[in-house]
Coordinates of C-alpha atoms and ligand atoms in Angstrom, one line a residue:
M24 CA 63.3 32.6 1.6
R25 CA 62.2 36.2 1.1
L26 CA 64.0 36.4 -2.1
A27 CA 62.5 33.2 -3.4
A28 CA 59.0 34.5 -2.4
A29 CA 59.5 37.7 -4.2
L30 CA 60.6 35.8 -7.3
L31 CA 57.5 33.7 -7.1
L32 CA 55.3 36.7 -7.0
V33 CA 57.1 38.2 -10.0
A34 CA 56.6 34.8 -11.8
A35 CA 52.9 34.8 -10.9
A36 CA 52.5 38.5 -12.0
L37 CA 54.2 37.6 -15.3
A38 CA 52.1 34.5 -15.8
A39 CA 48.9 36.7 -15.2
A40 CA 50.2 39.3 -17.6
D41 CA 50.9 36.7 -20.2
W42 CA 47.4 35.3 -20.0
T43 CA 45.9 38.7 -20.6
A44 CA 48.3 39.2 -23.6
A45 CA 47.3 35.9 -25.0
G46 CA 43.7 36.8 -24.4
K47 CA 44.3 40.0 -26.4
A48 CA 45.6 38.2 -29.4
W49 CA 42.6 35.9 -29.2
W50 CA 40.2 38.8 -28.9
K51 CA 41.7 40.4 -32.0
H52 CA 40.3 37.6 -34.1
V53 CA 36.9 38.1 -32.5
E54 CA 37.0 41.7 -33.2
Y55 CA 37.6 41.1 -36.9
L56 CA 35.1 38.3 -37.3
A57 CA 32.4 40.2 -35.3
S58 CA 33.0 43.5 -37.0
D59 CA 30.0 45.2 -38.7
K60 CA 32.0 44.8 -41.9
L61 CA 31.2 41.0 -42.0
E62 CA 27.6 41.7 -41.4
G63 CA 26.8 38.8 -39.1
R64 CA 28.5 36.0 -41.3
N65 CA 25.3 34.7 -42.6
V66 CA 25.6 31.4 -44.7
G67 CA 25.9 32.4 -48.3
S68 CA 26.7 36.0 -47.7
P69 CA 29.8 37.9 -48.7
G70 CA 30.6 38.5 -45.0
Y71 CA 30.7 34.7 -44.4
D72 CA 33.1 34.3 -47.4
Q73 CA 35.3 37.0 -46.0
A74 CA 35.3 35.4 -42.7
A75 CA 36.3 32.0 -44.4
A76 CA 39.1 33.8 -46.2
Y77 CA 40.3 35.2 -42.9
V78 CA 40.3 31.8 -41.1
T79 CA 42.2 30.2 -44.0
A80 CA 44.9 32.9 -44.0
Q81 CA 45.3 32.3 -40.1
F82 CA 45.4 28.5 -40.6
E83 CA 48.1 28.9 -43.1
K84 CA 50.0 31.2 -40.8
A85 CA 49.7 28.5 -38.1
G86 CA 51.3 26.0 -40.5
L87 CA 48.1 24.1 -41.1
K88 CA 47.7 22.3 -44.5
P89 CA 44.5 22.1 -46.5
G90 CA 42.1 19.6 -44.8
A91 CA 39.7 19.1 -47.8
G92 CA 41.9 17.5 -50.4
A93 CA 44.1 20.2 -52.0
N94 CA 41.7 22.8 -50.5
F95 CA 40.8 24.4 -47.3
F96 CA 37.2 24.6 -48.3
Q97 CA 34.6 21.9 -48.4
P98 CA 31.6 23.1 -50.5
V99 CA 28.2 22.7 -48.9
Q100 CA 25.0 23.3 -50.9
F101 CA 21.9 24.8 -49.1
T102 CA 18.4 25.6 -50.1
E103 CA 17.3 28.9 -48.9
S104 CA 13.7 29.4 -48.2
T105 CA 12.3 32.9 -48.2
L106 CA 8.9 33.6 -46.8
K107 CA 6.7 35.6 -49.2
S108 CA 3.3 35.7 -47.4
W109 CA 1.5 33.9 -44.7
G110 CA -1.8 33.5 -42.8
L111 CA -2.8 31.6 -39.6
A112 CA -6.2 31.0 -38.2
L113 CA -7.9 28.8 -35.7
V114 CA -11.2 27.4 -36.8
R115 CA -13.8 26.3 -34.2
G116 CA -17.1 25.3 -35.7
V117 CA -18.2 28.1 -38.0
N118 CA -16.0 30.6 -36.4
S119 CA -12.5 31.4 -37.5
F120 CA -10.0 33.5 -35.5
D121 CA -7.0 35.1 -37.1
I122 CA -3.8 34.6 -35.3
P123 CA -1.2 37.4 -35.5
V124 CA 2.1 36.1 -36.7
P125 CA 4.9 36.8 -35.3
G126 CA 2.9 38.4 -32.4
E127 CA 1.3 35.1 -31.2
A128 CA 2.7 32.3 -33.2
H129 CA 5.9 31.8 -35.3
L130 CA 5.5 29.7 -38.4
G131 CA 8.2 27.3 -39.6
F132 CA 8.8 27.2 -43.3
S133 CA 11.0 25.1 -45.6
P134 CA 10.9 23.5 -49.0
D135 CA 8.4 21.0 -47.5
S136 CA 5.9 23.6 -46.3
A137 CA 2.3 23.1 -47.7
S138 CA 1.1 26.3 -49.3
Q139 CA -2.3 25.7 -47.8
I140 CA -3.3 23.4 -45.0
E141 CA -6.2 22.8 -42.7
A142 CA -5.8 20.0 -40.1
P143 CA -7.3 18.9 -36.8
L144 CA -5.3 19.4 -33.6
V145 CA -4.4 16.9 -31.0
F146 CA -2.5 17.6 -27.8
A147 CA 0.1 15.0 -27.1
G148 CA 1.7 16.0 -23.7
Y149 CA 5.5 16.3 -24.4
G150 CA 5.1 14.8 -27.8
L151 CA 7.8 12.3 -27.0
V152 CA 8.1 8.7 -28.2
V153 CA 10.9 7.0 -26.2
P154 CA 10.8 3.3 -26.5
E155 CA 13.7 2.8 -24.0
A156 CA 11.6 4.5 -21.3
Q157 CA 8.3 2.9 -22.4
H158 CA 7.1 6.4 -22.9
D159 CA 4.6 7.0 -25.9
D160 CA 2.8 10.3 -26.0
L161 CA 1.1 9.5 -29.3
K162 CA -0.5 6.2 -28.0
D163 CA -4.3 6.1 -28.6
L164 CA -4.3 9.6 -30.0
P165 CA -5.9 10.2 -33.6
V166 CA -2.6 11.5 -34.9
K167 CA -3.2 10.6 -38.5
G168 CA -3.7 13.7 -40.7
A169 CA -3.5 15.9 -37.6
V170 CA -1.1 18.6 -36.3
V171 CA 0.5 17.5 -33.0
V172 CA 0.5 20.1 -30.2
Y173 CA 3.0 19.6 -27.5
L174 CA 4.8 21.2 -24.5
S175 CA 8.6 21.5 -25.1
G176 CA 10.9 19.7 -22.7
G177 CA 10.1 16.3 -21.0
P178 CA 9.5 14.6 -17.7
D179 CA 12.4 14.1 -15.3
K180 CA 11.6 10.3 -15.2
I181 CA 13.2 10.0 -18.6
D182 CA 17.0 10.0 -18.2
G183 CA 18.6 13.3 -19.4
N184 CA 20.3 12.0 -22.5
L185 CA 17.5 9.9 -23.7
R186 CA 15.2 12.8 -23.2
S187 CA 17.5 15.2 -25.0
H188 CA 18.0 12.9 -27.9
Y189 CA 14.4 12.2 -28.4
S190 CA 13.3 15.9 -27.9
S191 CA 15.1 17.3 -30.9
T192 CA 12.8 18.6 -33.6
A193 CA 14.1 16.0 -36.0
E194 CA 13.4 13.0 -33.6
R195 CA 10.0 14.4 -32.6
W196 CA 9.1 14.8 -36.3
K197 CA 10.3 11.4 -37.1
A198 CA 7.8 9.9 -34.6
F199 CA 5.0 12.1 -35.6
R200 CA 5.6 11.4 -39.3
A201 CA 5.6 7.7 -38.6
A202 CA 2.3 8.1 -36.8
G203 CA 0.8 9.9 -39.9
A204 CA 0.8 13.5 -38.6
V205 CA 1.1 16.4 -41.0
G206 CA 2.6 19.0 -38.7
M207 CA 3.5 20.2 -35.3
I208 CA 3.1 23.0 -32.8
A209 CA 5.5 23.5 -29.9
I210 CA 4.5 25.5 -26.8
P211 CA 7.8 26.3 -25.1
D212 CA 7.8 26.1 -21.3
P213 CA 8.3 29.6 -20.2
R214 CA 10.7 28.4 -17.4
S215 CA 13.2 27.1 -20.0
M216 CA 12.9 29.7 -22.7
E217 CA 16.3 31.2 -23.4
I218 CA 15.1 34.1 -25.5
P219 CA 11.9 36.0 -24.5
W220 CA 9.1 35.7 -27.0
A221 CA 9.2 39.4 -28.0
R222 CA 12.9 39.2 -28.9
Q223 CA 12.4 35.9 -30.8
S224 CA 9.7 37.7 -32.9
L225 CA 12.3 40.3 -34.0
S226 CA 14.4 37.6 -35.9
W227 CA 11.4 35.5 -36.9
G228 CA 10.8 35.5 -40.7
M229 CA 14.4 35.7 -41.8
P230 CA 15.2 33.3 -44.6
R231 CA 15.7 29.6 -43.5
M232 CA 18.1 27.1 -44.8
S233 CA 18.3 23.4 -45.2
L234 CA 20.9 21.1 -46.8
A235 CA 20.2 20.8 -50.4
D236 CA 20.7 17.0 -50.3
P237 CA 17.2 15.9 -49.3
A238 CA 18.7 12.6 -47.8
L239 CA 20.2 14.9 -45.1
S240 CA 16.9 16.8 -44.4
S241 CA 15.7 16.3 -40.9
T242 CA 12.1 17.7 -41.6
R243 CA 11.2 15.7 -44.7
S244 CA 7.4 16.0 -45.5
L245 CA 6.8 18.4 -42.5
K246 CA 4.0 20.3 -44.1
F247 CA 3.3 22.6 -41.2
S248 CA 5.1 23.7 -38.1
A249 CA 4.8 26.5 -35.5
A250 CA 5.8 27.6 -32.1
W251 CA 3.2 29.3 -29.9
D252 CA 3.6 32.0 -27.4
P253 CA 3.1 30.3 -24.0
D254 CA 1.5 33.5 -22.7
K255 CA -1.2 33.1 -25.3
A256 CA -1.5 29.3 -25.4
D257 CA -5.1 29.5 -24.0
D258 CA -6.1 30.9 -27.4
L259 CA -4.9 27.6 -29.0
L260 CA -6.4 25.4 -26.4
A261 CA -9.7 27.2 -26.2
G262 CA -12.7 24.8 -26.3
S263 CA -10.6 21.8 -25.3
G264 CA -11.6 22.0 -21.6
H265 CA -7.9 22.4 -20.7
A266 CA -6.1 25.5 -19.5
F267 CA -2.4 25.9 -20.2
E268 CA -1.7 26.9 -16.6
E269 CA -3.0 23.5 -15.5
I270 CA -0.8 21.6 -18.1
L271 CA 2.3 23.7 -16.9
E272 CA 1.5 23.1 -13.3
A273 CA 1.3 19.3 -14.0
A274 CA 4.7 19.5 -15.8
H275 CA 6.4 21.3 -13.0
Q276 CA 5.1 18.9 -10.5
Q277 CA 6.2 16.0 -12.6
K278 CA 2.7 14.6 -13.0
S279 CA 1.6 13.1 -16.2
L280 CA 0.3 15.5 -18.9
P281 CA -3.1 15.3 -20.4
H282 CA -3.6 13.9 -24.0
F283 CA -6.6 15.0 -25.9
K284 CA -8.2 15.9 -29.2
W285 CA -10.6 18.8 -29.4
N286 CA -12.9 20.5 -31.8
A287 CA -10.6 22.8 -33.5
T288 CA -8.6 23.0 -36.7
I289 CA -5.6 25.0 -37.7
R290 CA -5.6 26.7 -41.0
A291 CA -2.4 28.1 -42.5
R292 CA -1.2 29.6 -45.6
V293 CA 2.5 29.8 -46.4
S294 CA 4.0 31.0 -49.5
V295 CA 7.8 30.4 -49.8
S296 CA 10.4 30.8 -52.5
N297 CA 13.4 28.5 -52.6
R298 CA 16.8 28.9 -54.1
T299 CA 20.1 27.1 -54.0
L300 CA 23.0 28.7 -52.2
A301 CA 26.6 27.7 -51.8
S302 CA 28.6 27.9 -48.6
K303 CA 31.7 26.1 -47.2
N304 CA 33.3 24.5 -44.3
V305 CA 36.9 25.5 -43.6
V306 CA 39.2 22.6 -42.9
G307 CA 42.8 22.8 -41.7
L308 CA 45.1 19.9 -41.0
R309 CA 47.9 19.3 -38.6
S310 CA 49.0 15.9 -39.8
G311 CA 50.1 13.5 -37.1
D312 CA 53.7 12.7 -36.4
D313 CA 53.1 8.9 -36.1
A314 CA 53.1 7.0 -39.4
Q315 CA 50.2 4.8 -38.2
L316 CA 48.1 7.0 -36.0
R317 CA 48.1 9.8 -38.4
N318 CA 45.3 8.2 -40.0
E319 CA 43.2 8.9 -37.0
Y320 CA 41.8 12.4 -36.5
V321 CA 41.0 14.5 -33.5
I322 CA 38.7 17.3 -34.6
I323 CA 38.5 20.7 -32.9
S324 CA 35.4 22.5 -34.1
A325 CA 33.6 25.8 -34.0
H326 CA 31.0 27.5 -36.1
L327 CA 31.8 30.3 -38.5
D328 CA 28.4 31.4 -39.4
H329 CA 26.0 33.6 -37.4
L330 CA 22.6 35.2 -37.9
G331 CA 23.5 38.0 -40.5
T332 CA 21.3 41.0 -40.4
G333 CA 17.7 41.7 -39.3
K334 CA 15.3 44.4 -38.4
P335 CA 17.1 47.3 -36.6
V336 CA 17.1 47.1 -32.9
N337 CA 17.9 50.6 -31.4
G338 CA 19.4 51.4 -34.9
D339 CA 21.5 48.3 -34.9
R340 CA 20.6 45.6 -37.6
I341 CA 23.7 43.5 -37.4
Y342 CA 23.9 40.3 -35.5
N343 CA 27.7 40.2 -34.9
G344 CA 28.0 36.9 -33.2
A345 CA 31.0 37.8 -31.1
M346 CA 30.6 34.9 -28.4
D347 CA 28.3 33.0 -30.8
D348 CA 30.7 31.8 -32.2
A349 CA 33.5 34.1 -33.4
S350 CA 34.9 33.3 -29.9
G351 CA 35.2 29.6 -30.8
I352 CA 36.8 30.3 -34.2
A353 CA 39.3 32.6 -32.6
S354 CA 40.1 29.8 -30.2
L355 CA 40.6 27.4 -33.2
I356 CA 43.1 29.8 -34.6
E357 CA 45.1 30.3 -31.4
I358 CA 45.1 26.6 -30.6
A359 CA 46.3 25.8 -34.1
S360 CA 49.1 28.4 -33.7
A361 CA 50.1 27.1 -30.3
L362 CA 50.4 23.6 -31.9
K363 CA 52.6 24.8 -34.7
K364 CA 55.3 22.4 -35.5
P365 CA 57.8 21.7 -34.0
H366 CA 56.3 23.2 -30.7
A367 CA 54.4 20.1 -29.8
A368 CA 54.2 16.6 -31.0
A369 CA 50.9 14.9 -31.8
K370 CA 50.8 11.3 -33.0
R371 CA 47.3 11.5 -34.4
S372 CA 46.3 14.1 -36.8
I373 CA 44.4 17.1 -35.6
L374 CA 41.6 18.7 -37.9
F375 CA 40.7 22.2 -37.3
L376 CA 37.1 22.5 -38.5
A377 CA 35.2 25.8 -39.0
V378 CA 31.7 24.9 -40.0
T379 CA 28.9 26.8 -41.8
G380 CA 25.3 26.5 -41.0
E381 CA 25.3 25.9 -37.3
E382 CA 22.6 28.5 -36.8
K383 CA 20.5 26.8 -39.4
G384 CA 20.5 23.6 -37.4
E385 CA 24.0 22.3 -37.3
L386 CA 24.0 21.7 -41.1
G387 CA 27.6 22.3 -42.0
S388 CA 28.8 19.8 -39.4
E389 CA 26.1 17.4 -40.4
Y390 CA 27.3 17.5 -43.9
F391 CA 30.9 17.1 -42.8
A392 CA 30.1 14.1 -40.6
A393 CA 28.2 12.5 -43.5
H394 CA 30.9 13.3 -46.0
P395 CA 34.2 13.6 -44.1
T396 CA 37.1 15.2 -46.2
V397 CA 39.7 12.7 -44.7
A398 CA 39.7 9.1 -45.3
G399 CA 40.9 7.7 -41.9
R400 CA 38.9 7.5 -38.8
I401 CA 37.6 10.4 -36.8
V402 CA 38.2 9.5 -33.1
A403 CA 36.9 12.6 -31.2
D404 CA 35.3 15.9 -31.6
L405 CA 36.0 18.8 -29.2
N406 CA 33.5 21.6 -30.0
M407 CA 33.7 25.2 -28.9
D408 CA 30.4 27.1 -29.3
M409 CA 30.0 30.2 -27.2
Y410 CA 31.8 28.9 -24.1
L411 CA 31.1 32.3 -22.6
P412 CA 34.5 33.6 -21.0
L413 CA 32.4 36.2 -19.1
F414 CA 34.2 35.7 -15.7
P415 CA 37.5 34.2 -14.5
L416 CA 37.9 30.4 -15.3
K417 CA 37.6 28.6 -12.0
W418 CA 35.1 26.0 -13.2
L419 CA 34.9 24.4 -16.7
E420 CA 31.4 23.0 -17.4
V421 CA 31.7 20.1 -19.8
Q422 CA 28.7 18.6 -21.7
G423 CA 29.1 15.0 -22.4
L424 CA 31.4 14.7 -19.4
N425 CA 30.3 11.3 -18.1
E426 CA 29.6 9.7 -21.5
S427 CA 33.1 8.7 -22.8
S428 CA 36.7 8.4 -21.8
L429 CA 37.2 12.0 -23.0
G430 CA 35.7 13.0 -19.5
E431 CA 38.8 11.7 -17.7
D432 CA 41.1 13.5 -20.3
V433 CA 39.4 16.8 -19.8
R434 CA 39.4 16.3 -15.9
T435 CA 43.2 15.6 -16.1
V436 CA 44.2 18.6 -18.2
A437 CA 41.8 21.0 -16.4
H438 CA 43.0 20.0 -12.9
A439 CA 46.6 20.5 -14.0
A440 CA 45.7 24.0 -14.8
G441 CA 43.9 24.5 -11.4
V442 CA 40.4 24.4 -12.9
Q443 CA 37.6 22.3 -11.6
V444 CA 35.3 20.5 -13.9
Q445 CA 31.5 20.2 -13.6
A446 CA 28.9 18.4 -15.6
D447 CA 26.1 20.2 -17.4
K448 CA 24.1 22.0 -14.8
E449 CA 21.0 22.5 -17.0
P450 CA 20.4 19.2 -18.9
N451 CA 16.9 20.3 -19.7
R452 CA 18.3 22.7 -22.2
N453 CA 19.6 19.9 -24.3
R454 CA 22.9 21.7 -25.0
F455 CA 24.8 18.6 -25.7
I456 CA 22.6 17.8 -28.7
R457 CA 22.2 21.4 -29.8
S458 CA 25.5 22.2 -31.3
D459 CA 27.9 20.8 -33.9
Q460 CA 29.4 18.0 -31.6
Y461 CA 26.1 16.2 -31.9
S462 CA 26.6 15.7 -35.7
F463 CA 29.6 13.7 -34.8
V464 CA 28.0 11.9 -31.9
K465 CA 25.2 10.7 -34.3
H466 CA 28.1 8.9 -36.3
G467 CA 29.4 7.3 -33.2
V468 CA 32.3 9.7 -32.4
P469 CA 32.9 10.6 -28.7
A470 CA 32.6 14.4 -28.2
L471 CA 32.7 17.1 -25.6
A472 CA 31.4 20.6 -25.6
F473 CA 32.2 23.4 -23.0
K474 CA 31.1 26.4 -21.0
F475 CA 32.6 28.6 -18.4
G476 CA 31.2 27.1 -15.2
Y477 CA 30.2 28.6 -11.9
I478 CA 28.6 27.7 -8.6
P479 CA 24.9 28.5 -8.6
G480 CA 23.7 31.3 -6.5
G481 CA 26.6 33.8 -7.0
T482 CA 27.2 36.8 -9.2
E483 CA 28.7 34.6 -11.9
E484 CA 25.4 32.9 -12.4
E485 CA 23.7 36.3 -12.7
I486 CA 26.2 37.4 -15.4
F487 CA 25.8 34.1 -17.2
K488 CA 21.9 34.3 -17.1
D489 CA 21.9 37.9 -17.9
W490 CA 24.1 37.2 -21.0
Y491 CA 21.3 34.8 -22.3
T492 CA 18.4 37.1 -21.5
N493 CA 20.0 40.2 -23.2
R494 CA 22.7 39.3 -25.6
Y495 CA 22.2 35.7 -26.8
H496 CA 21.1 35.9 -30.6
G497 CA 20.8 39.6 -30.1
V498 CA 22.6 42.5 -31.8
S499 CA 24.5 43.2 -28.6
D500 CA 26.4 40.0 -28.9
D501 CA 29.3 42.1 -30.3
A502 CA 32.9 43.0 -29.7
K503 CA 31.9 45.8 -27.4
Q504 CA 30.7 43.5 -24.5
P505 CA 32.8 42.6 -21.4
V506 CA 35.0 39.6 -21.7
D507 CA 37.5 37.9 -19.5
L508 CA 40.6 37.9 -21.6
A509 CA 42.8 35.9 -19.3
G510 CA 40.1 33.3 -18.8
A511 CA 39.6 32.8 -22.5
A512 CA 43.4 32.3 -22.9
Q513 CA 43.4 29.8 -20.1
F514 CA 40.6 28.0 -21.8
N515 CA 42.5 27.8 -24.9
E516 CA 45.4 26.4 -23.2
I517 CA 43.3 23.7 -21.6
L518 CA 41.7 22.8 -25.0
K519 CA 45.1 22.6 -26.6
N520 CA 46.4 20.3 -23.9
L521 CA 43.2 18.2 -24.3
A522 CA 43.6 17.8 -28.0
L523 CA 47.3 16.9 -27.4
R524 CA 46.4 14.3 -24.9
V525 CA 43.8 12.7 -27.1
A526 CA 46.0 12.8 -30.0
N527 CA 48.9 11.1 -28.1
A528 CA 47.0 8.5 -26.1
E529 CA 47.6 4.8 -26.7
E530 CA 44.0 4.1 -27.3
A531 CA 41.4 6.3 -29.2
P532 CA 38.6 7.6 -26.9
S533 CA 35.6 5.4 -26.4
W534 CA 32.0 5.6 -25.0
K535 CA 31.4 4.3 -21.6
T536 CA 29.7 0.9 -21.8
D537 CA 26.5 2.3 -20.3
S538 CA 26.4 5.5 -22.4
F539 CA 23.3 6.2 -24.3
F540 CA 25.3 7.5 -27.2
R541 CA 27.2 4.3 -27.7
R542 CA 24.3 3.1 -29.8
F543 CA 25.5 5.2 -32.7
V544 CA 28.9 3.5 -33.1
K545 CA 28.9 1.6 -36.4
P546 CA 29.1 -2.1 -35.7
T547 CA 32.2 -2.5 -37.9
E548 CA 34.3 -0.5 -35.5
Ligands
LIG6 ZN1 23.8 30.6 -32.0

């Protein structure tokens, strides 16, 4: 008995040591990708291309084959818009008030931005048009020719996924444009702001990118857009007879929000220069072992790009993007290595996809989903975007958990590893629609995304929230931050087992019959 117990202890200790060793191998990739040398891996920069070369070399080492024809690279063309000059004013009667940008408002800019615009303002509650919920914030408002002002978020009475889907900038703009609006102003709800306004201002004004293919542009004919500092929203609403506090109060109490037009116009001037820029997705293929099923593809994805460089913060100007999302790319590499033939048999093919342009609005994945490099059917996307291994992996939070059969798959492999699974704890943050998995969801492909989970109220929640406040999209998201190496390695193991389970299942994954996202499945399938 005693001997057996001692052996077990040794085994447990060895296993623990192994996880840390595996975590160190994983972190080595992060250290390279997030090194200052790569200058934040901005789309179109030499640093991004070096990162892409590194991933290709690692994919080859892991035995992957080129996944874009004869190539590991899928070229993606972008239009980069650089802001030259700008001005913003509120006009009430004969008075005009200059608005400091970026101090008080952040202007959007794209190839569609009007160089000069003056337009009336309407406040449209949450600015949501959701037919399924009989919710129409534009109803009876004089939206034509106007700029629509709205509070970010949405009411609880609209189901989480519906609300998430319709509250993307693209969907909001689609509705505003259909109603004849020329622009929009978002006022964030301070309760759900992930990055404090002052910190957002630091990176505002950096060049922006859109896909060069206008058919894939989500903000077509958006002439004017801005976000307004919620602390100063009363400047914007002055003269309307409404105070921002009262609107917020109504929102927080789940009461209906006011809708009104007031006697003010917004006057803006935006000068932008545009140029075409080339980038690429990196695609590695582990072809399936079954002659039939190998034409079906399970995608594991992460984004290779980050924000590049900006104004120095405490002497540091490089946005290294270690967690966001060098960590996910490092996991792609480690999972590919672990699946190296003949270690594991997978009937379906597995595509390892490192996408560009996530930080510009999931553009690389959108391009890939619209122009897949493989001819067969894509059956699933498992996306890793800053899953945040900041503490031991006891809980795995899964976005999209209850939408498709993939939920059962992840529960099974996580439970086998002694890890509990939880659904998205903060559906208001719209995370399921805010990273690359959504590009696939919109094409009907069942998908999941992940975070290290926790039970609210403990130190883990504090660590998690502190990371968002202080590091998310900040220069301190670098390779010097604390990380739970063993947890990350265990996460990689779970993802690997999940991919294998899906690749080997009889049936391809499917949406639940009552899932909102099922609507995107093409009728031919
Ligand atoms: Zn990011």
